[in-house]
mmCIF file as gemmi writes it, N, C-alpha and C atoms, coordinates in Angstrom:
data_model
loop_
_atom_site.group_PDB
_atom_site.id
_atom_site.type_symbol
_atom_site.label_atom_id
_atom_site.label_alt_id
_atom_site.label_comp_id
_atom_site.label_asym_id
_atom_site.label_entity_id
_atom_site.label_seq_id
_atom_site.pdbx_PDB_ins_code
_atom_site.Cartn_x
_atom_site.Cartn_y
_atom_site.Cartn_z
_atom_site.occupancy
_atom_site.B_iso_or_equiv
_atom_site.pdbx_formal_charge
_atom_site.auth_seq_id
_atom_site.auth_asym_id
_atom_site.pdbx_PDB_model_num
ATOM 1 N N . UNK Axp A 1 ? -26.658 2.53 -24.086 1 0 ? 1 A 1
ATOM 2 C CA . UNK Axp A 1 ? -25.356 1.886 -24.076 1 0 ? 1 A 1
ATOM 3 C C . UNK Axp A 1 ? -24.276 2.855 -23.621 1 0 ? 1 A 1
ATOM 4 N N . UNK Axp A 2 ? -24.369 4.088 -23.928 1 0 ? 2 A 1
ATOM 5 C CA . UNK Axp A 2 ? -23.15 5.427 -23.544 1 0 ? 2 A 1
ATOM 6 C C . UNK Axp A 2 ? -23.226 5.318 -21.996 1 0 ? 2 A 1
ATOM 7 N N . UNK Axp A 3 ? -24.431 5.402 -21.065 1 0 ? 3 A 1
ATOM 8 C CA . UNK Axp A 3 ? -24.724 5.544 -20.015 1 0 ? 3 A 1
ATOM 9 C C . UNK Axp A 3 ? -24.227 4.486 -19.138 1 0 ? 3 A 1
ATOM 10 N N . UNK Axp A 4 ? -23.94 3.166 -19.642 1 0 ? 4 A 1
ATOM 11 C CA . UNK Axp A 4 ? -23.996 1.844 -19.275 1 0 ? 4 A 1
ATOM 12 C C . UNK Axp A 4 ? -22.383 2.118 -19.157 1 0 ? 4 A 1
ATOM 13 N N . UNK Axp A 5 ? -21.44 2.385 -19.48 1 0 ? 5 A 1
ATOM 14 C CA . UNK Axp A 5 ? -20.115 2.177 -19.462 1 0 ? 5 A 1
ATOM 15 C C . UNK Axp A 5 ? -19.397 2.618 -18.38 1 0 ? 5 A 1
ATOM 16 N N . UNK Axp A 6 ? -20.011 4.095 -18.334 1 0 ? 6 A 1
ATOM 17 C CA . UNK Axp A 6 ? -19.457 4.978 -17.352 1 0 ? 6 A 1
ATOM 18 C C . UNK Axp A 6 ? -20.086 4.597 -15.81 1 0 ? 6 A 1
ATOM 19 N N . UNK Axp A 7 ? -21.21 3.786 -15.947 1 0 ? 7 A 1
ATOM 20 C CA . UNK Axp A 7 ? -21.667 3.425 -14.886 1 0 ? 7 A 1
ATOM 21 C C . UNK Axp A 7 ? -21.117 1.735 -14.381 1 0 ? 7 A 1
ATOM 22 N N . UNK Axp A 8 ? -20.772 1.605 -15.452 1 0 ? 8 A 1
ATOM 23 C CA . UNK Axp A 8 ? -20.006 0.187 -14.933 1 0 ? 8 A 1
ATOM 24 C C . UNK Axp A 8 ? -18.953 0.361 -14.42 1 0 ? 8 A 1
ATOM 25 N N . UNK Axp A 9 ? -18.193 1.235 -15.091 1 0 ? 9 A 1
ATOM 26 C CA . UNK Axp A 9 ? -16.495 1.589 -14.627 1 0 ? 9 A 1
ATOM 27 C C . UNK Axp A 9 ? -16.565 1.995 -13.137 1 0 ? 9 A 1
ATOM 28 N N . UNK Axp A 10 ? -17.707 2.954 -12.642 1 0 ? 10 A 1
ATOM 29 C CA . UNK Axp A 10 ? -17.414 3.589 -11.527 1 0 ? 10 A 1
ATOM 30 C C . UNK Axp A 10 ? -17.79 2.958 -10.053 1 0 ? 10 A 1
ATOM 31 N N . UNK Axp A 11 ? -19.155 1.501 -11.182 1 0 ? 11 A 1
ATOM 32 C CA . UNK Axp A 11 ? -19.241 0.412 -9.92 1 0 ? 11 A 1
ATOM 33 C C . UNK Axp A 11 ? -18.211 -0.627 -9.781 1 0 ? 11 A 1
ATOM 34 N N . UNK Axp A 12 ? -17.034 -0.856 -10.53 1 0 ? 12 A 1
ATOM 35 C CA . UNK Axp A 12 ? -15.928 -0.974 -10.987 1 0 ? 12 A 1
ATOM 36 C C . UNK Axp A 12 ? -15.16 -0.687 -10.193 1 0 ? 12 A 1
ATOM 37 N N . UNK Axp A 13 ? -15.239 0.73 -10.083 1 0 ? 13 A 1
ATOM 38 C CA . UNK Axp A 13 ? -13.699 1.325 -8.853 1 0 ? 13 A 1
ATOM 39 C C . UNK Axp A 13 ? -14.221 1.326 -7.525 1 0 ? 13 A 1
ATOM 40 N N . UNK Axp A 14 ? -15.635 1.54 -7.215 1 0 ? 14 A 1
ATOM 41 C CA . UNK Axp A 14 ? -16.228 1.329 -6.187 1 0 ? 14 A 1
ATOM 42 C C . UNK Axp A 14 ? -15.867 -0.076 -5.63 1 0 ? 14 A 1
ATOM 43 N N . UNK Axp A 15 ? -15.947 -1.277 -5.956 1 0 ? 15 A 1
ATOM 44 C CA . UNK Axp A 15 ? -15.904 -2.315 -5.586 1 0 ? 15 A 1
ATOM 45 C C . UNK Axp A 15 ? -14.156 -2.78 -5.071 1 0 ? 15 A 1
ATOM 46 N N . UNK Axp A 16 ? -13.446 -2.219 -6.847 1 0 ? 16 A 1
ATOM 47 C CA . UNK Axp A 16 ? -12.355 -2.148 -6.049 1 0 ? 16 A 1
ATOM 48 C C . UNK Axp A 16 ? -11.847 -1.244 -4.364 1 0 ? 16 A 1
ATOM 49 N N . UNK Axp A 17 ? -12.478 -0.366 -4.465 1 0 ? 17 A 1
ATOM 50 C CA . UNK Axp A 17 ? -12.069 0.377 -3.309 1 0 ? 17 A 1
ATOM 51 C C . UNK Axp A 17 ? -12.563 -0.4 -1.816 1 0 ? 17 A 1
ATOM 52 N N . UNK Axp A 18 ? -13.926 -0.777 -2.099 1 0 ? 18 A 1
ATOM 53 C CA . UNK Axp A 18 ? -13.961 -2.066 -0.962 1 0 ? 18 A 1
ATOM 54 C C . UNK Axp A 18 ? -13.66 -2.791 -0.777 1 0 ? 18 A 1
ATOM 55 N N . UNK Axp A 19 ? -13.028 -3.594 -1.702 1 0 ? 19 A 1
ATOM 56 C CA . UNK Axp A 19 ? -11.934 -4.75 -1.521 1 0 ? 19 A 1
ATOM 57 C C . UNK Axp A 19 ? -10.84 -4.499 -0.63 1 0 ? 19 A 1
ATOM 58 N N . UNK Axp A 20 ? -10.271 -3.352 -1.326 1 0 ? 20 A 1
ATOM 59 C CA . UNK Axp A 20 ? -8.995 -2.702 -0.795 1 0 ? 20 A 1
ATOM 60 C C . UNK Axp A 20 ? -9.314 -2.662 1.044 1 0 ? 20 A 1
ATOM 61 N N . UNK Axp A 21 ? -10.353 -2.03 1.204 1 0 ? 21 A 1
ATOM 62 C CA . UNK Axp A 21 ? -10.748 -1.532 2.332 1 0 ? 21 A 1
ATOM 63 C C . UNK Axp A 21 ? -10.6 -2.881 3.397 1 0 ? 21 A 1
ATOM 64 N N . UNK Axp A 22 ? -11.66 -3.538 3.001 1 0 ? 22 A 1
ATOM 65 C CA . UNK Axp A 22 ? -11.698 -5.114 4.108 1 0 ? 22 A 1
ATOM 66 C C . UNK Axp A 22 ? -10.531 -5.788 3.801 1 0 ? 22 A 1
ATOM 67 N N . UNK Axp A 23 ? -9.48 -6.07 3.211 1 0 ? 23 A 1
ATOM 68 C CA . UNK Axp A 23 ? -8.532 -6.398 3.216 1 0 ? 23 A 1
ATOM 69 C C . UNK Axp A 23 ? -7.585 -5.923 3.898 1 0 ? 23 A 1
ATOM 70 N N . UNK Axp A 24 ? -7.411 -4.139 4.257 1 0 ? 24 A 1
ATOM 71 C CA . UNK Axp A 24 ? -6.538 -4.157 4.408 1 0 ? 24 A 1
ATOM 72 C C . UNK Axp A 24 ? -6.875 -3.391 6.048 1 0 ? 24 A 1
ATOM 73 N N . UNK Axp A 25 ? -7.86 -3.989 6.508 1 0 ? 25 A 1
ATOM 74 C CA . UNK Axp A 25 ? -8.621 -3.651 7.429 1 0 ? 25 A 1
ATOM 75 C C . UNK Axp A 25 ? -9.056 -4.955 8.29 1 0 ? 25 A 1
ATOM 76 N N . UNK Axp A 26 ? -8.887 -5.843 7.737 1 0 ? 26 A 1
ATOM 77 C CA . UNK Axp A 26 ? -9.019 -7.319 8.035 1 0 ? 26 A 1
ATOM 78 C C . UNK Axp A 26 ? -7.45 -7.769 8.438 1 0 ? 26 A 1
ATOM 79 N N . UNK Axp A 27 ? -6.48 -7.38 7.352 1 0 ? 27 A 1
ATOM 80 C CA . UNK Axp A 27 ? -4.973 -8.159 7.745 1 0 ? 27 A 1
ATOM 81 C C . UNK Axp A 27 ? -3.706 -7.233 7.933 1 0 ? 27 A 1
ATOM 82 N N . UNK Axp A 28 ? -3.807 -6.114 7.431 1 0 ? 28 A 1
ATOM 83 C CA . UNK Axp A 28 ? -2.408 -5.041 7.24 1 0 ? 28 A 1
ATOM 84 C C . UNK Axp A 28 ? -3.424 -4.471 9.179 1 0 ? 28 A 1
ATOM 85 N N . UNK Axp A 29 ? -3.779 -3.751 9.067 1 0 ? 29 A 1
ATOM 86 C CA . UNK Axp A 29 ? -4.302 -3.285 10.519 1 0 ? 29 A 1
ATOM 87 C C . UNK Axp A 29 ? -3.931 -3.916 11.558 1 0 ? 29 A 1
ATOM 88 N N . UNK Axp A 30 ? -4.265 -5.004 12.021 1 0 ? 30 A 1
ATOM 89 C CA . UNK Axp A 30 ? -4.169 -6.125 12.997 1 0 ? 30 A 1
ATOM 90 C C . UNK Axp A 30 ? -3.01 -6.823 13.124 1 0 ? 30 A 1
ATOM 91 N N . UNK Axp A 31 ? -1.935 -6.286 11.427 1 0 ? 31 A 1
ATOM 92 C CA . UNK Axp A 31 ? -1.007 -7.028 11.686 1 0 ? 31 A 1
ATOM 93 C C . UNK Axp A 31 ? -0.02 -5.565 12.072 1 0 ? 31 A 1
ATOM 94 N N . UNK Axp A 32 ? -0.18 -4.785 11.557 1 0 ? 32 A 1
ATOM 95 C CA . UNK Axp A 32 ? 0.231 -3.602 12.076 1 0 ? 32 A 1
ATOM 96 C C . UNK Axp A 32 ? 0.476 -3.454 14.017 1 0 ? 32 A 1
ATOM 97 N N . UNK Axp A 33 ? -0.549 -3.42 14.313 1 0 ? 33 A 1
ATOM 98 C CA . UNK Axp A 33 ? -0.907 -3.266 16.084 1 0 ? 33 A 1
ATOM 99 C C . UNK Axp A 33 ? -0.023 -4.953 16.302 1 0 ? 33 A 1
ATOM 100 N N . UNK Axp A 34 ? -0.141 -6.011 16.251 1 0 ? 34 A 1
ATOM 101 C CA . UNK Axp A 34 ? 0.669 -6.724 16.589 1 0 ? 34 A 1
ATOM 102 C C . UNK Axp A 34 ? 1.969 -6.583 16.827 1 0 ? 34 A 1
ATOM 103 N N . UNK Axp A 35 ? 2.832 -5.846 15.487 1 0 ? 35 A 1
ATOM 104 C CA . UNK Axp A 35 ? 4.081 -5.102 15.976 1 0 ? 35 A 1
ATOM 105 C C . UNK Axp A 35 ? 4.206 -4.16 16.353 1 0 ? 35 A 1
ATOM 106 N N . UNK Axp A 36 ? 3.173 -3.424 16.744 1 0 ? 36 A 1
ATOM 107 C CA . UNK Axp A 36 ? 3.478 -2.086 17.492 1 0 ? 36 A 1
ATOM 108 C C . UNK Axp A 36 ? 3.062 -2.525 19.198 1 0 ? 36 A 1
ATOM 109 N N . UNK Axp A 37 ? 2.76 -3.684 19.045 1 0 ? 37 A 1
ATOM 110 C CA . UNK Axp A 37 ? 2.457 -3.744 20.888 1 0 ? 37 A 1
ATOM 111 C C . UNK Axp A 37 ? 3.831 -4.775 20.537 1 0 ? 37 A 1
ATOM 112 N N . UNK Axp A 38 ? 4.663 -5.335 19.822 1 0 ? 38 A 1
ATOM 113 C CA . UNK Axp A 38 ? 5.711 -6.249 20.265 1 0 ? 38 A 1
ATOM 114 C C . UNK Axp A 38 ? 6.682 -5.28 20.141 1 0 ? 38 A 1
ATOM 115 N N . UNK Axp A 39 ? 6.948 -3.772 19.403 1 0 ? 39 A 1
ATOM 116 C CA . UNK Axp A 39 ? 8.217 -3.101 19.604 1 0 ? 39 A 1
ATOM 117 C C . UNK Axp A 39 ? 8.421 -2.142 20.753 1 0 ? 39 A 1
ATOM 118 N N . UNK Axp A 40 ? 6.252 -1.877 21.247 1 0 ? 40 A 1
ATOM 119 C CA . UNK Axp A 40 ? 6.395 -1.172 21.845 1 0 ? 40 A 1
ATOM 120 C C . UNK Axp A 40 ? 6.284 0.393 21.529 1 0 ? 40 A 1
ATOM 121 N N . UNK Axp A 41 ? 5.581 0.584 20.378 1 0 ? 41 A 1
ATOM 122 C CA . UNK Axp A 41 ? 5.569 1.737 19.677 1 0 ? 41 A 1
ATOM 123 C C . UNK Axp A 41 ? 4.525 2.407 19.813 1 0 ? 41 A 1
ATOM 124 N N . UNK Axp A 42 ? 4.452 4.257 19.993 1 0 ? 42 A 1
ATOM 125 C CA . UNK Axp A 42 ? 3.214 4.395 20.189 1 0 ? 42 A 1
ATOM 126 C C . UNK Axp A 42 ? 2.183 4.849 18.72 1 0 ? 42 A 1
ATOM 127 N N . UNK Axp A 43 ? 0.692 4.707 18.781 1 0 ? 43 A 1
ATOM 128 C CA . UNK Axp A 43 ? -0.128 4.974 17.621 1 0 ? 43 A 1
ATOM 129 C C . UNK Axp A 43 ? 0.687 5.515 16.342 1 0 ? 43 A 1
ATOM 130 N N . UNK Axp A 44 ? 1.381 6.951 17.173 1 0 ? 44 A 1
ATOM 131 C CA . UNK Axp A 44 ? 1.837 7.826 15.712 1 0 ? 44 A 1
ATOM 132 C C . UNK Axp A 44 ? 2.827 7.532 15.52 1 0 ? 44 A 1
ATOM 133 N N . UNK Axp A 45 ? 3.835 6.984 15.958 1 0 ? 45 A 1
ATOM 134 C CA . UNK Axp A 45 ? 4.834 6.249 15.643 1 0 ? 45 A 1
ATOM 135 C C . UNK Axp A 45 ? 4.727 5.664 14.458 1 0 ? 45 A 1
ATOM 136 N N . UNK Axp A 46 ? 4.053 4.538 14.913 1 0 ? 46 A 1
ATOM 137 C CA . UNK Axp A 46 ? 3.896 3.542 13.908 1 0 ? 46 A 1
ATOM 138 C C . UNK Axp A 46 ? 3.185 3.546 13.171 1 0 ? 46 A 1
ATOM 139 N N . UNK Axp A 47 ? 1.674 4.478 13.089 1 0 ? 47 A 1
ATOM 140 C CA . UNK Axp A 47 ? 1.453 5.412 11.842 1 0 ? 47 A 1
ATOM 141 C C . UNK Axp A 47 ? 2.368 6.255 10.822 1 0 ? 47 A 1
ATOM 142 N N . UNK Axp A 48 ? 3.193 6.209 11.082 1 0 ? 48 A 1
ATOM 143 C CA . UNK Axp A 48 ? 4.256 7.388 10.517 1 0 ? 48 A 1
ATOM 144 C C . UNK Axp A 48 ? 5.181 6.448 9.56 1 0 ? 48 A 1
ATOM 145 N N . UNK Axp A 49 ? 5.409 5.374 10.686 1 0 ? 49 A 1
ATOM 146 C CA . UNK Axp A 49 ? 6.983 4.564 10.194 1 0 ? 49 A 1
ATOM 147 C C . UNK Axp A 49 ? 6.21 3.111 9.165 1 0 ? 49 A 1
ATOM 148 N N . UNK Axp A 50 ? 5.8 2.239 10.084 1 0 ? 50 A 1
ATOM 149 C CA . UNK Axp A 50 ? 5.463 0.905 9.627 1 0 ? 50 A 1
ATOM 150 C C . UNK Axp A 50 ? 4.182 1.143 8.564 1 0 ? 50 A 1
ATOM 151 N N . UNK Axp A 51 ? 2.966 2.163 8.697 1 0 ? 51 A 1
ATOM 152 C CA . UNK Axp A 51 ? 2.184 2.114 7.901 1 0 ? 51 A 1
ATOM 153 C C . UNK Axp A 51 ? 2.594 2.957 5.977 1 0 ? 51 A 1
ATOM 154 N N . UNK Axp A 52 ? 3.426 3.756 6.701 1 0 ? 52 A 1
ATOM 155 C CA . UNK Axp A 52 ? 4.193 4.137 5.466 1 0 ? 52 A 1
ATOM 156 C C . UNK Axp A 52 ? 5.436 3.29 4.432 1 0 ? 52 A 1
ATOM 157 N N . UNK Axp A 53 ? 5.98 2.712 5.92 1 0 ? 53 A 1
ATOM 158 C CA . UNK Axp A 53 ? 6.767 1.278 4.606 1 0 ? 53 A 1
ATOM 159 C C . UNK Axp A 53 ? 5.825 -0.038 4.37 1 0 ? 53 A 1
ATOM 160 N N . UNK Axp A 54 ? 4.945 -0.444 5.176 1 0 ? 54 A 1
ATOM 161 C CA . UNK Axp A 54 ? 4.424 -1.277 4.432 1 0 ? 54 A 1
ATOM 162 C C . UNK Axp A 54 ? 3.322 -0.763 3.073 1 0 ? 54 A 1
ATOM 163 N N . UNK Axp A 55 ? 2.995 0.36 3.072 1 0 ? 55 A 1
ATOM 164 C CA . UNK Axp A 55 ? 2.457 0.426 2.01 1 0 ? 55 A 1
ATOM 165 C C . UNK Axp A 55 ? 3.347 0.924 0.541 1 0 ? 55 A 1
ATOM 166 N N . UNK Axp A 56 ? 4.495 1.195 0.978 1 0 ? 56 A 1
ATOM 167 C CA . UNK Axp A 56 ? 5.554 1.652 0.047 1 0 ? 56 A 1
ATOM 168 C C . UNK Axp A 56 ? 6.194 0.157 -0.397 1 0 ? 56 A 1
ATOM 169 N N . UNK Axp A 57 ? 6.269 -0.716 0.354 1 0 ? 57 A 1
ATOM 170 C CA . UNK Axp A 57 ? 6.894 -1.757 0.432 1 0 ? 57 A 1
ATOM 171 C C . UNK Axp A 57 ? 6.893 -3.096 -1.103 1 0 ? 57 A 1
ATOM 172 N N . UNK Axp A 58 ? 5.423 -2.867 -1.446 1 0 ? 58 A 1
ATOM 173 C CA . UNK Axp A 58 ? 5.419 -3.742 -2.68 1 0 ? 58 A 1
ATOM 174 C C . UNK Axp A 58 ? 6.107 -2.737 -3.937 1 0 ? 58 A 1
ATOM 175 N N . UNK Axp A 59 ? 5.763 -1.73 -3.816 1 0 ? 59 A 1
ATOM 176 C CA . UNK Axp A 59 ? 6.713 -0.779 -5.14 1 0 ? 59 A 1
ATOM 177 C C . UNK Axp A 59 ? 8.088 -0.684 -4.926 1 0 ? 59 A 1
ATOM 178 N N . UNK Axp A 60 ? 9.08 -1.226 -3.708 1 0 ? 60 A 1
ATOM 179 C CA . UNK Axp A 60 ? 10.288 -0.985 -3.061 1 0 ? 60 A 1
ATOM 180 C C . UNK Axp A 60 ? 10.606 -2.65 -3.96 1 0 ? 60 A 1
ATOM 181 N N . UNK Axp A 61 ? 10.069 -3.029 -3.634 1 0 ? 61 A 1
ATOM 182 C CA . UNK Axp A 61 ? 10.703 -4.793 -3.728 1 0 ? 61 A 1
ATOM 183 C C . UNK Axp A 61 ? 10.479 -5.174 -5.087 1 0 ? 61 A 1
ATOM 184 N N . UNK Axp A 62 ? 9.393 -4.453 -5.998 1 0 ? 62 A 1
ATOM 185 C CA . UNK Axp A 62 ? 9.29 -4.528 -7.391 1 0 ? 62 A 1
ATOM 186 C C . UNK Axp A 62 ? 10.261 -4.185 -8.153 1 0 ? 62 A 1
ATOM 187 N N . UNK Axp A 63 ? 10.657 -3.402 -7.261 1 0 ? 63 A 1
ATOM 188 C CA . UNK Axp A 63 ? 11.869 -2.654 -8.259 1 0 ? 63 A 1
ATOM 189 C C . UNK Axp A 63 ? 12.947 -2.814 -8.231 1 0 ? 63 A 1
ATOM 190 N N . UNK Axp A 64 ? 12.76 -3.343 -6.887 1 0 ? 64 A 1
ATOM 191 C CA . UNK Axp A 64 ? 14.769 -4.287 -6.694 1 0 ? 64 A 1
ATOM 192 C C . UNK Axp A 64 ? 14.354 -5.3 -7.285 1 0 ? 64 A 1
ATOM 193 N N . UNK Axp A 65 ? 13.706 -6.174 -7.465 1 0 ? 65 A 1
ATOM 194 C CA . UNK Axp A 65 ? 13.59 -7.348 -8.368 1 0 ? 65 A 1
ATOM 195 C C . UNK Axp A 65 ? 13.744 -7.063 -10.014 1 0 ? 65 A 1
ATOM 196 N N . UNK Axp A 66 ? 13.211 -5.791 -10.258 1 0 ? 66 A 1
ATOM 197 C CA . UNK Axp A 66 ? 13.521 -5.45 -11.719 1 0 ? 66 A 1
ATOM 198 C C . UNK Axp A 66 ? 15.049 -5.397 -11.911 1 0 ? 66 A 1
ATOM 199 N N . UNK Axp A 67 ? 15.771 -4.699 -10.683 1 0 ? 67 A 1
ATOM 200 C CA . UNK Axp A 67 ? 16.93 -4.509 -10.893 1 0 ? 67 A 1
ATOM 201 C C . UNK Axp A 67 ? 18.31 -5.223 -10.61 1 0 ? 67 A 1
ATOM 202 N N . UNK Axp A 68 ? 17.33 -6.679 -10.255 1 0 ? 68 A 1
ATOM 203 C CA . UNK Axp A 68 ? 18.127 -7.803 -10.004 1 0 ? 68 A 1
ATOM 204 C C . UNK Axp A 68 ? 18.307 -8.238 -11.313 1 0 ? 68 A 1
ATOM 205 N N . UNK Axp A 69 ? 17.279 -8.446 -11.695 1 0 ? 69 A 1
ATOM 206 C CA . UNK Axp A 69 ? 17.044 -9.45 -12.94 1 0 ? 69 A 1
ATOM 207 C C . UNK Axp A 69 ? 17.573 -8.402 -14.212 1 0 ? 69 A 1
ATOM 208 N N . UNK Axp A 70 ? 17.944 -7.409 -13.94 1 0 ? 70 A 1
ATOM 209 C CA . UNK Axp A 70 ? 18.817 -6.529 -15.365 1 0 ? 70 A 1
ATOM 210 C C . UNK Axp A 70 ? 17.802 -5.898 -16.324 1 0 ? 70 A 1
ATOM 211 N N . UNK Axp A 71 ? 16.438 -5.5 -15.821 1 0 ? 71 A 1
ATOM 212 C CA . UNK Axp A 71 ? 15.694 -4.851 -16.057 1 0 ? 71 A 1
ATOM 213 C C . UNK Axp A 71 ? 15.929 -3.248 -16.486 1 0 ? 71 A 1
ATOM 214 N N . UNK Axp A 72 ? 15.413 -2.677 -17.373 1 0 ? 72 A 1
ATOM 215 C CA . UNK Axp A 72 ? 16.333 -1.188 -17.811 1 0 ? 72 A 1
ATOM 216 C C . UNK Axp A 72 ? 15.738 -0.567 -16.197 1 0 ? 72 A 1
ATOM 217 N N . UNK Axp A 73 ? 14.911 -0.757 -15.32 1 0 ? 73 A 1
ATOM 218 C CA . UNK Axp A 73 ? 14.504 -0.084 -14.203 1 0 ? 73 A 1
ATOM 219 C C . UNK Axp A 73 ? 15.857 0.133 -13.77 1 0 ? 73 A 1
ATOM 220 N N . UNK Axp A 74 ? 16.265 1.355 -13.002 1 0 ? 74 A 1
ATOM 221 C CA . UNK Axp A 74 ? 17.335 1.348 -12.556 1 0 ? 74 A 1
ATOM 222 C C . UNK Axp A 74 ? 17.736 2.022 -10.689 1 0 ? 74 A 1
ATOM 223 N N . UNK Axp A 75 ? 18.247 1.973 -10.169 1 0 ? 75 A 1
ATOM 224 C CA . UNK Axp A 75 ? 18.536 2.451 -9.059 1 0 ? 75 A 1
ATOM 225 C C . UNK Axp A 75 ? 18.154 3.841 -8.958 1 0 ? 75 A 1
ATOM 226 N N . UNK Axp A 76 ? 17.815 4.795 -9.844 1 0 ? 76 A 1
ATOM 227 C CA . UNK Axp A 76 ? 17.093 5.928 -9.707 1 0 ? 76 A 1
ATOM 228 C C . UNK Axp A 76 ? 16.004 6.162 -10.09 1 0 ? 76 A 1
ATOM 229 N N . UNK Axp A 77 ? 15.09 4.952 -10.327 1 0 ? 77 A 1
ATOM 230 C CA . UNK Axp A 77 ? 13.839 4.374 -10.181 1 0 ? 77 A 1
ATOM 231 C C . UNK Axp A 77 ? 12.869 4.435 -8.89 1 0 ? 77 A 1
ATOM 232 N N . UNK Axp A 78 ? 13.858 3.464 -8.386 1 0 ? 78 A 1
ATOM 233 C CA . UNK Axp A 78 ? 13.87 2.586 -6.885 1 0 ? 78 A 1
ATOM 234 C C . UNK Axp A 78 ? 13.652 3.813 -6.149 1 0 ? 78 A 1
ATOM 235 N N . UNK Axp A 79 ? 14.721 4.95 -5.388 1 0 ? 79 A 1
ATOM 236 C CA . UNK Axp A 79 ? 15.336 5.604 -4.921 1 0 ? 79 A 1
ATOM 237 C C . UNK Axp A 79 ? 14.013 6.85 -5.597 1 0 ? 79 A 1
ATOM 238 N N . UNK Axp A 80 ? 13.694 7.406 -6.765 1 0 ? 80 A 1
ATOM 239 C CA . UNK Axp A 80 ? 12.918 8.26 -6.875 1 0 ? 80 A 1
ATOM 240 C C . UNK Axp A 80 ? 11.571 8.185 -6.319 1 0 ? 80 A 1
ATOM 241 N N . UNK Axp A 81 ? 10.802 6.869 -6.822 1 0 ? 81 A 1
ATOM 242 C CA . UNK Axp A 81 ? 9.343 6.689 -6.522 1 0 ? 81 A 1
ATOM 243 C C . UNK Axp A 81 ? 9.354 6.509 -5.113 1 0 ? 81 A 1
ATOM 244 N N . UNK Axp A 82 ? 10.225 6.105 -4.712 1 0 ? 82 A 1
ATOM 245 C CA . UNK Axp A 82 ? 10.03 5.561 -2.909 1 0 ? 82 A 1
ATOM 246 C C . UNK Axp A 82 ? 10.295 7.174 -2.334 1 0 ? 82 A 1
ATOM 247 N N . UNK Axp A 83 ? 10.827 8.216 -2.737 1 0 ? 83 A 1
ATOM 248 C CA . UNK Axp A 83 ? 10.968 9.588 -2.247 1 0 ? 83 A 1
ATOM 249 C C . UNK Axp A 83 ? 9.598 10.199 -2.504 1 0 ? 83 A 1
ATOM 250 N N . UNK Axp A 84 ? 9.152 10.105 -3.66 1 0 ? 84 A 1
ATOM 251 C CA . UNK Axp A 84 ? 8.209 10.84 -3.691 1 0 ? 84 A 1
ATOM 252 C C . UNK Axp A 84 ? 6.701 10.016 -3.156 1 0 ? 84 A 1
ATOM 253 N N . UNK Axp A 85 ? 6.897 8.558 -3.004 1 0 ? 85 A 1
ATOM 254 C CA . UNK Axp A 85 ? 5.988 8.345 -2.163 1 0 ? 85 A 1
ATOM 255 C C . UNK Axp A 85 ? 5.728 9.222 -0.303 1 0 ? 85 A 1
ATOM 256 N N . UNK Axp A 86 ? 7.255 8.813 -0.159 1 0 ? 86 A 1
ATOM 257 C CA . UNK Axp A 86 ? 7.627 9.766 1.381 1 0 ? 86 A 1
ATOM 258 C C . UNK Axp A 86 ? 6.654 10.867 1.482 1 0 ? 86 A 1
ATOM 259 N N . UNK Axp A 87 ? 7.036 11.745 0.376 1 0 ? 87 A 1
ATOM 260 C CA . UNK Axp A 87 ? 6.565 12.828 0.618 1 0 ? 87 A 1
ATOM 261 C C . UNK Axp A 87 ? 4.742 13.306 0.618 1 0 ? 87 A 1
C-alpha cells in the first residue's frame, strides 16, 4: 500500500503533463502561428512576446477579476506575479 501512492501520484502528474502537452500543442501552437503569419512576426518574435503573454495571460485576468470584484488580491499582486513570471 506505501508503494501504491507514490506510484499513483507520479502516474498522476505524468498524465497531467500529457494533457497539458496535446492541448497545448493541438490549439495554443496553431493558434499562435496563425497570428504570427497575420502580424507578420518572425519565430522569435513571437516566441518571446505572444507565447509569453498567452501563457501569463490566465494568471493576468485572474487577478484583475479578483480585483474587480473587491477581493483582498490587490494591484501589487497583479503587477508582482506577472514580473516575476517575465523574468
Amino acid at each position: 500500500m506505501v508503494v501504491l501512492v507514490p506510484l499513483a501520484a507520479t502516474l498522476g502528474i505524468c498524465y497531467i503533463f500529457y494533457a497539458l502537452h496535446m492541448i497545448t500543442d493541438g490549439f495554443f501552437v496553431p493558434a499562435c502561428a496563425i497570428c504570427c503569419d497575420w502580424l507578420h512576426l518572425p519565430d522569435d518574435v513571437a516566441g518571446a512576446t505572444l507565447l509569453g503573454a498567452g501563457l501569463n495571460a490566465p494568471e493576468l485576468f485572474g487577478h484583475a477579476v479578483g480585483l474587480a470584484a473587491g477581493s483582498p488580491v490587490g494591484l501589487g499582486a497583479i503587477t508582482g506575479s506577472f514580473n516575476f513570471n517575465v523574468l
